[in-house]
Amino acid sequence: MADPVVRIRDLAYVRLRVPDLDAMERYLGDFGLARSARTDKALFMRGAGPSHHCHVSELGSDAGLVGFGFLAASADDLERMAKTPGASAVEDTGEPGGGRRVVLHDPWGNRIDLVHGIAEVAPLAVPAGPGFNFGSRVERRGDVTRVPQGPSRVLRLGHGGINVPDPDEAFEWYHSRFGILQSDVIAVGDFRLAMFCRCDRGAEPTDHHSFLIARSLDGQLGLNHVSFEVAGLDDIWLGHDYLAERNYRHTWGIGRHTLGSQIFDYWRDPWGQIHEHYTDGDLLTASTPTGECGPEAGGSQWGP
């Protein structure tokens, strides 16, 4: 393959459309995010990390995926991307947090913002737990474990995924522009069902996948799911109980994925859009070879 236009550093944010910002803010607060900013037309939510926001909700007549923000490695990358066919000029975001961006749309209409220079914010305090005692390793002596009740403590946006008619075509489009790499591919023979893709950071370890490209088998295009890293295993269960008590719709979990190894739990917002909590995911470098497997590997090692 030819060299990509740029190699992104990370996923910056997901951008969804919803008909009720108040209901979305309640759900995301219960999910473990915090408000960073809000306007008449959009809600910007953050995790505990330094990113100004990792979740954007735009007010609209119906719910759905608008797109994602990808984090550029440098301001020069914006200039390079602006020269590609179909890309906007470099522009101010005009949104809370500031920064600059180039806007593209993939062949299925998903908007991709390549962003740089969005302001960072002071991290929110997430107290460290007292550690774990395992059979082979003792981390806690003289302390008891008492976890505070409440929502999960979301740290950051981990990954997002889209449903498309042709994952091979989608991967070529995203790789040629943003340099993503295939970590694992699910296929039946030559028929590819999903690609778990990571950022190319060279020898620096990065998440097993920041972007999932999945084949739509029912004609529904758009968001597959969006996933947020939480502080640890206790947060998975605390968040599960907290959301269940508030009668949100549970989808899948708690379990441990095979591809990526994350301990996971999936929930739906008031319009059915899937949000995942996860912890303990794999980290890979650019030299890690692509894995290929059948559909059975797309589930969980344990759990439902």
mmCIF file of C-alpha atoms in Angstrom:
data_model
loop_
_atom_site.group_PDB
_atom_site.id
_atom_site.type_symbol
_atom_site.label_atom_id
_atom_site.label_comp_id
_atom_site.label_asym_id
_atom_site.label_seq_id
_atom_site.Cartn_x
_atom_site.Cartn_y
_atom_site.Cartn_z
ATOM 1 C CA MET A 1 0.000 0.000 0.000
ATOM 2 C CA ALA A 2 1.055 3.586 -0.627
ATOM 3 C CA ASP A 3 1.928 5.738 2.354
ATOM 4 C CA PRO A 4 -1.151 7.308 3.977
ATOM 5 C CA VAL A 5 -1.705 11.058 3.946
ATOM 6 C CA VAL A 6 -1.260 11.177 7.759
ATOM 7 C CA ARG A 7 -0.992 8.786 10.666
ATOM 8 C CA ILE A 8 -3.463 9.733 13.382
ATOM 9 C CA ARG A 9 -2.541 9.589 17.061
ATOM 10 C CA ASP A 10 -5.892 8.614 18.510
ATOM 11 C CA LEU A 11 -9.645 8.931 18.415
ATOM 12 C CA ALA A 12 -10.581 12.393 19.746
ATOM 13 C CA TYR A 13 -14.376 12.224 20.035
ATOM 14 C CA VAL A 14 -17.589 10.707 18.766
ATOM 15 C CA ARG A 15 -20.279 13.013 17.382
ATOM 16 C CA LEU A 16 -23.892 11.843 17.655
ATOM 17 C CA ARG A 17 -27.211 13.480 16.775
ATOM 18 C CA VAL A 18 -30.035 13.334 19.342
ATOM 19 C CA PRO A 19 -33.477 14.988 19.630
ATOM 20 C CA ASP A 20 -33.148 15.868 23.349
ATOM 21 C CA LEU A 21 -29.939 17.257 24.855
ATOM 22 C CA ASP A 22 -31.326 17.155 28.415
ATOM 23 C CA ALA A 23 -32.080 13.425 28.183
ATOM 24 C CA MET A 24 -28.668 12.756 26.633
ATOM 25 C CA GLU A 25 -26.870 14.685 29.375
ATOM 26 C CA ARG A 26 -28.708 12.701 32.060
ATOM 27 C CA TYR A 27 -27.781 9.424 30.399
ATOM 28 C CA LEU A 28 -24.131 10.342 29.832
ATOM 29 C CA GLY A 29 -23.825 11.636 33.403
ATOM 30 C CA ASP A 30 -25.209 8.351 34.689
ATOM 31 C CA PHE A 31 -22.828 6.554 32.319
ATOM 32 C CA GLY A 32 -19.860 8.332 33.928
ATOM 33 C CA LEU A 33 -19.094 11.350 31.747
ATOM 34 C CA ALA A 34 -19.144 14.991 32.887
ATOM 35 C CA ARG A 35 -20.283 18.129 31.119
ATOM 36 C CA SER A 36 -17.444 20.151 29.605
ATOM 37 C CA ALA A 37 -19.572 22.686 27.721
ATOM 38 C CA ARG A 38 -23.067 23.120 26.326
ATOM 39 C CA THR A 39 -24.633 25.425 23.757
ATOM 40 C CA ASP A 40 -28.194 25.725 22.474
ATOM 41 C CA LYS A 41 -27.403 23.167 19.790
ATOM 42 C CA ALA A 42 -24.719 20.852 21.194
ATOM 43 C CA LEU A 43 -23.505 19.098 24.346
ATOM 44 C CA PHE A 44 -19.808 18.423 24.981
ATOM 45 C CA MET A 45 -18.960 15.733 27.556
ATOM 46 C CA ARG A 46 -15.589 14.674 28.957
ATOM 47 C CA GLY A 47 -13.971 11.872 30.900
ATOM 48 C CA ALA A 48 -11.578 12.259 33.810
ATOM 49 C CA GLY A 49 -8.577 12.694 31.508
ATOM 50 C CA PRO A 50 -7.233 15.937 30.050
ATOM 51 C CA SER A 51 -9.271 15.939 26.813
ATOM 52 C CA HIS A 52 -11.680 18.874 26.687
ATOM 53 C CA HIS A 53 -14.382 16.562 25.375
ATOM 54 C CA CYS A 54 -14.664 13.047 24.026
ATOM 55 C CA HIS A 55 -18.406 12.950 23.270
ATOM 56 C CA VAL A 56 -20.401 15.516 21.271
ATOM 57 C CA SER A 57 -24.204 15.423 20.985
ATOM 58 C CA GLU A 58 -25.789 17.630 18.331
ATOM 59 C CA LEU A 59 -29.459 18.573 18.548
ATOM 60 C CA GLY A 60 -31.443 17.126 15.639
ATOM 61 C CA SER A 61 -34.809 15.726 14.700
ATOM 62 C CA ASP A 62 -33.689 12.107 15.005
ATOM 63 C CA ALA A 63 -30.861 10.122 16.580
ATOM 64 C CA GLY A 64 -27.861 8.809 14.682
ATOM 65 C CA LEU A 65 -24.147 8.949 14.039
ATOM 66 C CA VAL A 66 -22.719 12.185 12.668
ATOM 67 C CA GLY A 67 -19.102 11.034 12.751
ATOM 68 C CA PHE A 68 -15.828 10.972 14.667
ATOM 69 C CA GLY A 69 -12.925 13.244 15.449
ATOM 70 C CA PHE A 70 -9.436 11.877 14.751
ATOM 71 C CA LEU A 71 -6.436 13.387 16.533
ATOM 72 C CA ALA A 72 -3.695 14.629 14.197
ATOM 73 C CA ALA A 73 -0.053 14.304 15.223
ATOM 74 C CA SER A 74 0.752 17.882 14.174
ATOM 75 C CA ALA A 75 -0.677 21.043 12.672
ATOM 76 C CA ASP A 76 1.223 20.186 9.478
ATOM 77 C CA ASP A 77 -0.943 17.080 9.145
ATOM 78 C CA LEU A 78 -3.997 19.322 8.774
ATOM 79 C CA GLU A 79 -2.344 21.116 5.875
ATOM 80 C CA ARG A 80 -1.500 17.807 4.204
ATOM 81 C CA MET A 81 -5.046 16.496 4.628
ATOM 82 C CA ALA A 82 -6.608 19.699 3.283
ATOM 83 C CA LYS A 83 -4.938 18.978 -0.084
ATOM 84 C CA THR A 84 -6.713 15.627 -0.539
ATOM 85 C CA PRO A 85 -9.835 15.371 -2.730
ATOM 86 C CA GLY A 86 -13.056 16.000 -0.827
ATOM 87 C CA ALA A 87 -11.394 17.580 2.208
ATOM 88 C CA SER A 88 -12.247 21.016 3.550
ATOM 89 C CA ALA A 89 -9.731 23.760 4.049
ATOM 90 C CA VAL A 90 -8.082 24.037 7.467
ATOM 91 C CA GLU A 91 -10.526 25.913 9.671
ATOM 92 C CA ASP A 92 -11.183 26.839 13.276
ATOM 93 C CA THR A 93 -13.503 24.343 14.907
ATOM 94 C CA GLY A 94 -15.728 27.156 16.202
ATOM 95 C CA GLU A 95 -16.608 24.921 19.152
ATOM 96 C CA PRO A 96 -15.784 24.859 22.875
ATOM 97 C CA GLY A 97 -12.157 23.844 23.330
ATOM 98 C CA GLY A 98 -11.079 25.631 20.164
ATOM 99 C CA GLY A 99 -8.501 24.044 17.919
ATOM 100 C CA ARG A 100 -8.329 23.586 14.155
ATOM 101 C CA ARG A 101 -9.731 20.913 11.881
ATOM 102 C CA VAL A 102 -10.152 19.537 8.389
ATOM 103 C CA VAL A 103 -13.542 17.959 7.629
ATOM 104 C CA LEU A 104 -14.039 14.940 5.364
ATOM 105 C CA HIS A 105 -16.907 12.537 4.699
ATOM 106 C CA ASP A 106 -16.378 8.865 4.009
ATOM 107 C CA PRO A 107 -18.218 7.177 1.108
ATOM 108 C CA TRP A 108 -21.182 6.381 3.409
ATOM 109 C CA GLY A 109 -21.662 9.906 4.670
ATOM 110 C CA ASN A 110 -19.905 9.646 8.042
ATOM 111 C CA ARG A 111 -18.180 12.893 8.947
ATOM 112 C CA ILE A 112 -14.545 12.711 10.015
ATOM 113 C CA ASP A 113 -12.878 15.721 11.635
ATOM 114 C CA LEU A 114 -9.087 15.630 11.648
ATOM 115 C CA VAL A 115 -8.349 17.895 14.633
ATOM 116 C CA HIS A 116 -5.362 19.490 16.304
ATOM 117 C CA GLY A 117 -4.865 22.025 19.071
ATOM 118 C CA ILE A 118 -8.070 21.489 21.044
ATOM 119 C CA ALA A 119 -7.406 22.844 24.530
ATOM 120 C CA GLU A 120 -6.714 20.411 27.342
ATOM 121 C CA VAL A 121 -8.403 20.703 30.716
ATOM 122 C CA ALA A 122 -7.366 19.819 34.247
ATOM 123 C CA PRO A 123 -7.887 16.082 34.873
ATOM 124 C CA LEU A 124 -10.617 15.086 37.290
ATOM 125 C CA ALA A 125 -9.522 13.258 40.421
ATOM 126 C CA VAL A 126 -9.924 9.482 40.265
ATOM 127 C CA PRO A 127 -8.661 8.019 43.548
ATOM 128 C CA ALA A 128 -6.547 4.914 43.119
ATOM 129 C CA GLY A 129 -7.862 1.772 44.741
ATOM 130 C CA PRO A 130 -5.921 -0.101 47.389
ATOM 131 C CA GLY A 131 -4.793 -2.745 44.893
ATOM 132 C CA PHE A 132 -5.606 -6.409 44.353
ATOM 133 C CA ASN A 133 -4.477 -9.551 46.117
ATOM 134 C CA PHE A 134 -3.949 -12.426 43.721
ATOM 135 C CA GLY A 135 -2.611 -15.878 44.364
ATOM 136 C CA SER A 136 0.714 -14.987 42.757
ATOM 137 C CA ARG A 137 0.898 -11.286 43.641
ATOM 138 C CA VAL A 138 -0.102 -9.373 46.776
ATOM 139 C CA GLU A 139 -0.726 -5.633 46.402
ATOM 140 C CA ARG A 140 -2.810 -4.923 49.501
ATOM 141 C CA ARG A 141 -1.680 -5.487 53.072
ATOM 142 C CA GLY A 142 -3.523 -4.074 56.080
ATOM 143 C CA ASP A 143 -6.119 -2.315 53.904
ATOM 144 C CA VAL A 144 -9.691 -3.308 53.173
ATOM 145 C CA THR A 145 -11.497 -2.657 49.909
ATOM 146 C CA ARG A 146 -14.567 -0.414 50.110
ATOM 147 C CA VAL A 147 -15.611 1.014 46.745
ATOM 148 C CA PRO A 148 -17.735 4.180 46.512
ATOM 149 C CA GLN A 149 -21.176 3.698 44.997
ATOM 150 C CA GLY A 150 -22.132 5.667 41.902
ATOM 151 C CA PRO A 151 -21.486 5.810 38.165
ATOM 152 C CA SER A 152 -18.421 4.332 36.517
ATOM 153 C CA ARG A 153 -15.423 6.643 36.477
ATOM 154 C CA VAL A 154 -14.888 7.110 32.738
ATOM 155 C CA LEU A 155 -11.308 8.057 31.907
ATOM 156 C CA ARG A 156 -11.380 8.560 28.151
ATOM 157 C CA LEU A 157 -12.792 7.540 24.811
ATOM 158 C CA GLY A 158 -11.215 4.230 23.818
ATOM 159 C CA HIS A 159 -12.671 3.293 20.443
ATOM 160 C CA GLY A 160 -15.605 3.639 18.107
ATOM 161 C CA GLY A 161 -17.056 1.572 15.322
ATOM 162 C CA ILE A 162 -19.098 1.915 12.143
ATOM 163 C CA ASN A 163 -21.323 -0.415 10.130
ATOM 164 C CA VAL A 164 -20.707 -0.289 6.372
ATOM 165 C CA PRO A 165 -21.648 -2.428 3.349
ATOM 166 C CA ASP A 166 -18.038 -3.263 2.439
ATOM 167 C CA PRO A 167 -15.327 -3.372 5.162
ATOM 168 C CA ASP A 168 -12.546 -3.834 2.603
ATOM 169 C CA GLU A 169 -13.490 -0.645 0.762
ATOM 170 C CA ALA A 170 -13.879 1.190 4.056
ATOM 171 C CA PHE A 171 -10.487 0.083 5.342
ATOM 172 C CA GLU A 172 -8.792 1.230 2.152
ATOM 173 C CA TRP A 173 -10.450 4.655 2.468
ATOM 174 C CA TYR A 174 -9.506 5.096 6.127
ATOM 175 C CA HIS A 175 -6.012 3.612 5.842
ATOM 176 C CA SER A 176 -5.047 5.709 2.824
ATOM 177 C CA ARG A 177 -5.979 8.908 4.637
ATOM 178 C CA PHE A 178 -5.345 8.203 8.335
ATOM 179 C CA GLY A 179 -2.861 5.319 8.393
ATOM 180 C CA ILE A 180 -4.876 2.894 10.538
ATOM 181 C CA LEU A 181 -3.613 -0.699 10.767
ATOM 182 C CA GLN A 182 -5.506 -3.975 11.041
ATOM 183 C CA SER A 183 -5.051 -5.700 14.396
ATOM 184 C CA ASP A 184 -7.560 -8.521 13.892
ATOM 185 C CA VAL A 185 -9.910 -9.478 11.071
ATOM 186 C CA ILE A 186 -13.036 -11.627 11.428
ATOM 187 C CA ALA A 187 -13.877 -13.460 8.221
ATOM 188 C CA VAL A 188 -15.572 -16.515 6.754
ATOM 189 C CA GLY A 189 -13.157 -17.554 4.044
ATOM 190 C CA ASP A 190 -12.548 -14.417 1.973
ATOM 191 C CA PHE A 191 -15.767 -12.762 3.191
ATOM 192 C CA ARG A 192 -14.681 -10.223 5.792
ATOM 193 C CA LEU A 193 -17.111 -9.373 8.554
ATOM 194 C CA ALA A 194 -15.151 -6.968 10.749
ATOM 195 C CA MET A 195 -11.762 -5.295 11.089
ATOM 196 C CA PHE A 196 -10.373 -4.125 14.419
ATOM 197 C CA CYS A 197 -8.027 -1.268 13.557
ATOM 198 C CA ARG A 198 -5.381 0.554 15.595
ATOM 199 C CA CYS A 199 -3.420 3.749 15.137
ATOM 200 C CA ASP A 200 0.076 3.532 13.700
ATOM 201 C CA ARG A 201 2.361 4.931 16.402
ATOM 202 C CA GLY A 202 5.410 2.988 15.302
ATOM 203 C CA ALA A 203 7.159 1.391 18.274
ATOM 204 C CA GLU A 204 4.916 3.172 20.790
ATOM 205 C CA PRO A 205 2.189 0.822 22.110
ATOM 206 C CA THR A 206 -1.387 1.842 21.363
ATOM 207 C CA ASP A 207 -4.856 0.388 21.884
ATOM 208 C CA HIS A 208 -5.584 -2.916 20.144
ATOM 209 C CA HIS A 209 -8.266 -0.998 18.284
ATOM 210 C CA SER A 210 -9.332 2.599 18.125
ATOM 211 C CA PHE A 211 -11.664 2.056 15.178
ATOM 212 C CA LEU A 212 -13.895 -0.906 14.284
ATOM 213 C CA ILE A 213 -15.139 -1.400 10.743
ATOM 214 C CA ALA A 214 -18.014 -3.916 10.682
ATOM 215 C CA ARG A 215 -20.062 -5.263 7.797
ATOM 216 C CA SER A 216 -23.730 -4.340 7.931
ATOM 217 C CA LEU A 217 -25.706 -7.509 7.218
ATOM 218 C CA ASP A 218 -29.125 -5.883 7.677
ATOM 219 C CA GLY A 219 -28.639 -2.717 5.651
ATOM 220 C CA GLN A 220 -28.322 -0.478 8.711
ATOM 221 C CA LEU A 221 -25.384 1.890 8.308
ATOM 222 C CA GLY A 222 -23.786 4.233 10.822
ATOM 223 C CA LEU A 223 -22.783 3.678 14.423
ATOM 224 C CA ASN A 224 -21.804 0.197 15.574
ATOM 225 C CA HIS A 225 -20.851 1.308 19.095
ATOM 226 C CA VAL A 226 -18.637 3.706 21.001
ATOM 227 C CA SER A 227 -16.483 2.587 23.921
ATOM 228 C CA PHE A 228 -15.022 4.326 26.973
ATOM 229 C CA GLU A 229 -12.236 3.162 29.260
ATOM 230 C CA VAL A 230 -13.106 3.163 32.968
ATOM 231 C CA ALA A 231 -10.874 3.167 36.024
ATOM 232 C CA GLY A 232 -10.954 -0.581 36.678
ATOM 233 C CA LEU A 233 -12.927 -3.747 37.258
ATOM 234 C CA ASP A 234 -14.895 -2.290 40.167
ATOM 235 C CA ASP A 235 -16.049 0.516 37.866
ATOM 236 C CA ILE A 236 -17.429 -1.997 35.392
ATOM 237 C CA TRP A 237 -19.686 -3.493 38.056
ATOM 238 C CA LEU A 238 -20.489 -0.210 39.806
ATOM 239 C CA GLY A 239 -21.534 1.337 36.514
ATOM 240 C CA HIS A 240 -23.557 -1.744 35.630
ATOM 241 C CA ASP A 241 -25.540 -1.581 38.858
ATOM 242 C CA TYR A 242 -25.955 2.199 38.679
ATOM 243 C CA LEU A 243 -27.356 2.126 35.132
ATOM 244 C CA ALA A 244 -29.552 -0.893 35.868
ATOM 245 C CA GLU A 245 -31.095 0.860 38.866
ATOM 246 C CA ARG A 246 -32.057 3.725 36.561
ATOM 247 C CA ASN A 247 -33.690 1.372 34.059
ATOM 248 C CA TYR A 248 -31.401 1.988 31.121
ATOM 249 C CA ARG A 249 -31.344 -0.708 28.459
ATOM 250 C CA HIS A 250 -28.556 -3.251 28.859
ATOM 251 C CA THR A 251 -27.196 -4.949 25.724
ATOM 252 C CA TRP A 252 -24.266 -7.278 26.462
ATOM 253 C CA GLY A 253 -21.919 -8.077 29.332
ATOM 254 C CA ILE A 254 -20.281 -8.333 31.692
ATOM 255 C CA GLY A 255 -17.598 -10.415 29.975
ATOM 256 C CA ARG A 256 -14.062 -10.453 28.561
ATOM 257 C CA HIS A 257 -13.600 -10.026 24.833
ATOM 258 C CA THR A 258 -11.424 -12.391 22.838
ATOM 259 C CA LEU A 259 -10.143 -9.772 20.369
ATOM 260 C CA GLY A 260 -8.639 -6.936 22.385
ATOM 261 C CA SER A 261 -9.089 -8.790 25.702
ATOM 262 C CA GLN A 262 -11.173 -6.008 27.284
ATOM 263 C CA ILE A 263 -13.546 -6.655 30.168
ATOM 264 C CA PHE A 264 -16.717 -5.075 28.795
ATOM 265 C CA ASP A 265 -20.290 -4.003 29.451
ATOM 266 C CA TYR A 266 -22.630 -2.538 26.804
ATOM 267 C CA TRP A 267 -25.550 -0.135 27.317
ATOM 268 C CA ARG A 268 -27.906 1.867 25.097
ATOM 269 C CA ASP A 269 -28.738 5.538 25.294
ATOM 270 C CA PRO A 270 -32.427 6.617 25.212
ATOM 271 C CA TRP A 271 -32.472 6.171 21.409
ATOM 272 C CA GLY A 272 -30.736 2.806 21.311
ATOM 273 C CA GLN A 273 -27.202 3.929 20.448
ATOM 274 C CA ILE A 274 -24.654 1.579 22.046
ATOM 275 C CA HIS A 275 -22.113 2.844 24.595
ATOM 276 C CA GLU A 276 -19.575 0.464 26.131
ATOM 277 C CA HIS A 277 -17.603 0.509 29.375
ATOM 278 C CA TYR A 278 -14.307 -1.381 29.243
ATOM 279 C CA THR A 279 -11.104 -1.963 31.174
ATOM 280 C CA ASP A 280 -7.889 -3.990 30.744
ATOM 281 C CA GLY A 281 -7.420 -3.855 26.976
ATOM 282 C CA ASP A 282 -4.442 -5.029 24.902
ATOM 283 C CA LEU A 283 -1.733 -2.627 23.695
ATOM 284 C CA LEU A 284 0.120 -3.293 20.423
ATOM 285 C CA THR A 285 2.874 -1.701 18.359
ATOM 286 C CA ALA A 286 2.915 -1.146 14.605
ATOM 287 C CA SER A 287 4.990 -4.295 14.103
ATOM 288 C CA THR A 288 2.325 -6.631 15.533
ATOM 289 C CA PRO A 289 1.039 -8.849 12.692
ATOM 290 C CA THR A 290 -2.635 -8.915 11.742
ATOM 291 C CA GLY A 291 -4.633 -11.775 13.220
ATOM 292 C CA GLU A 292 -7.361 -13.540 11.262
ATOM 293 C CA CYS A 293 -10.117 -15.633 12.776
ATOM 294 C CA GLY A 294 -13.678 -16.830 12.369
ATOM 295 C CA PRO A 295 -16.858 -15.323 13.819
ATOM 296 C CA GLU A 296 -16.524 -17.327 17.038
ATOM 297 C CA ALA A 297 -13.612 -15.094 18.106
ATOM 298 C CA GLY A 298 -15.818 -12.005 17.983
ATOM 299 C CA GLY A 299 -17.519 -12.874 21.252
ATOM 300 C CA SER A 300 -16.228 -13.312 24.761
ATOM 301 C CA GLN A 301 -13.811 -15.603 26.573
ATOM 302 C CA TRP A 302 -16.192 -15.588 29.526
ATOM 303 C CA GLY A 303 -19.505 -13.923 30.185
ATOM 304 C CA PRO A 304 -22.746 -14.010 28.190
#
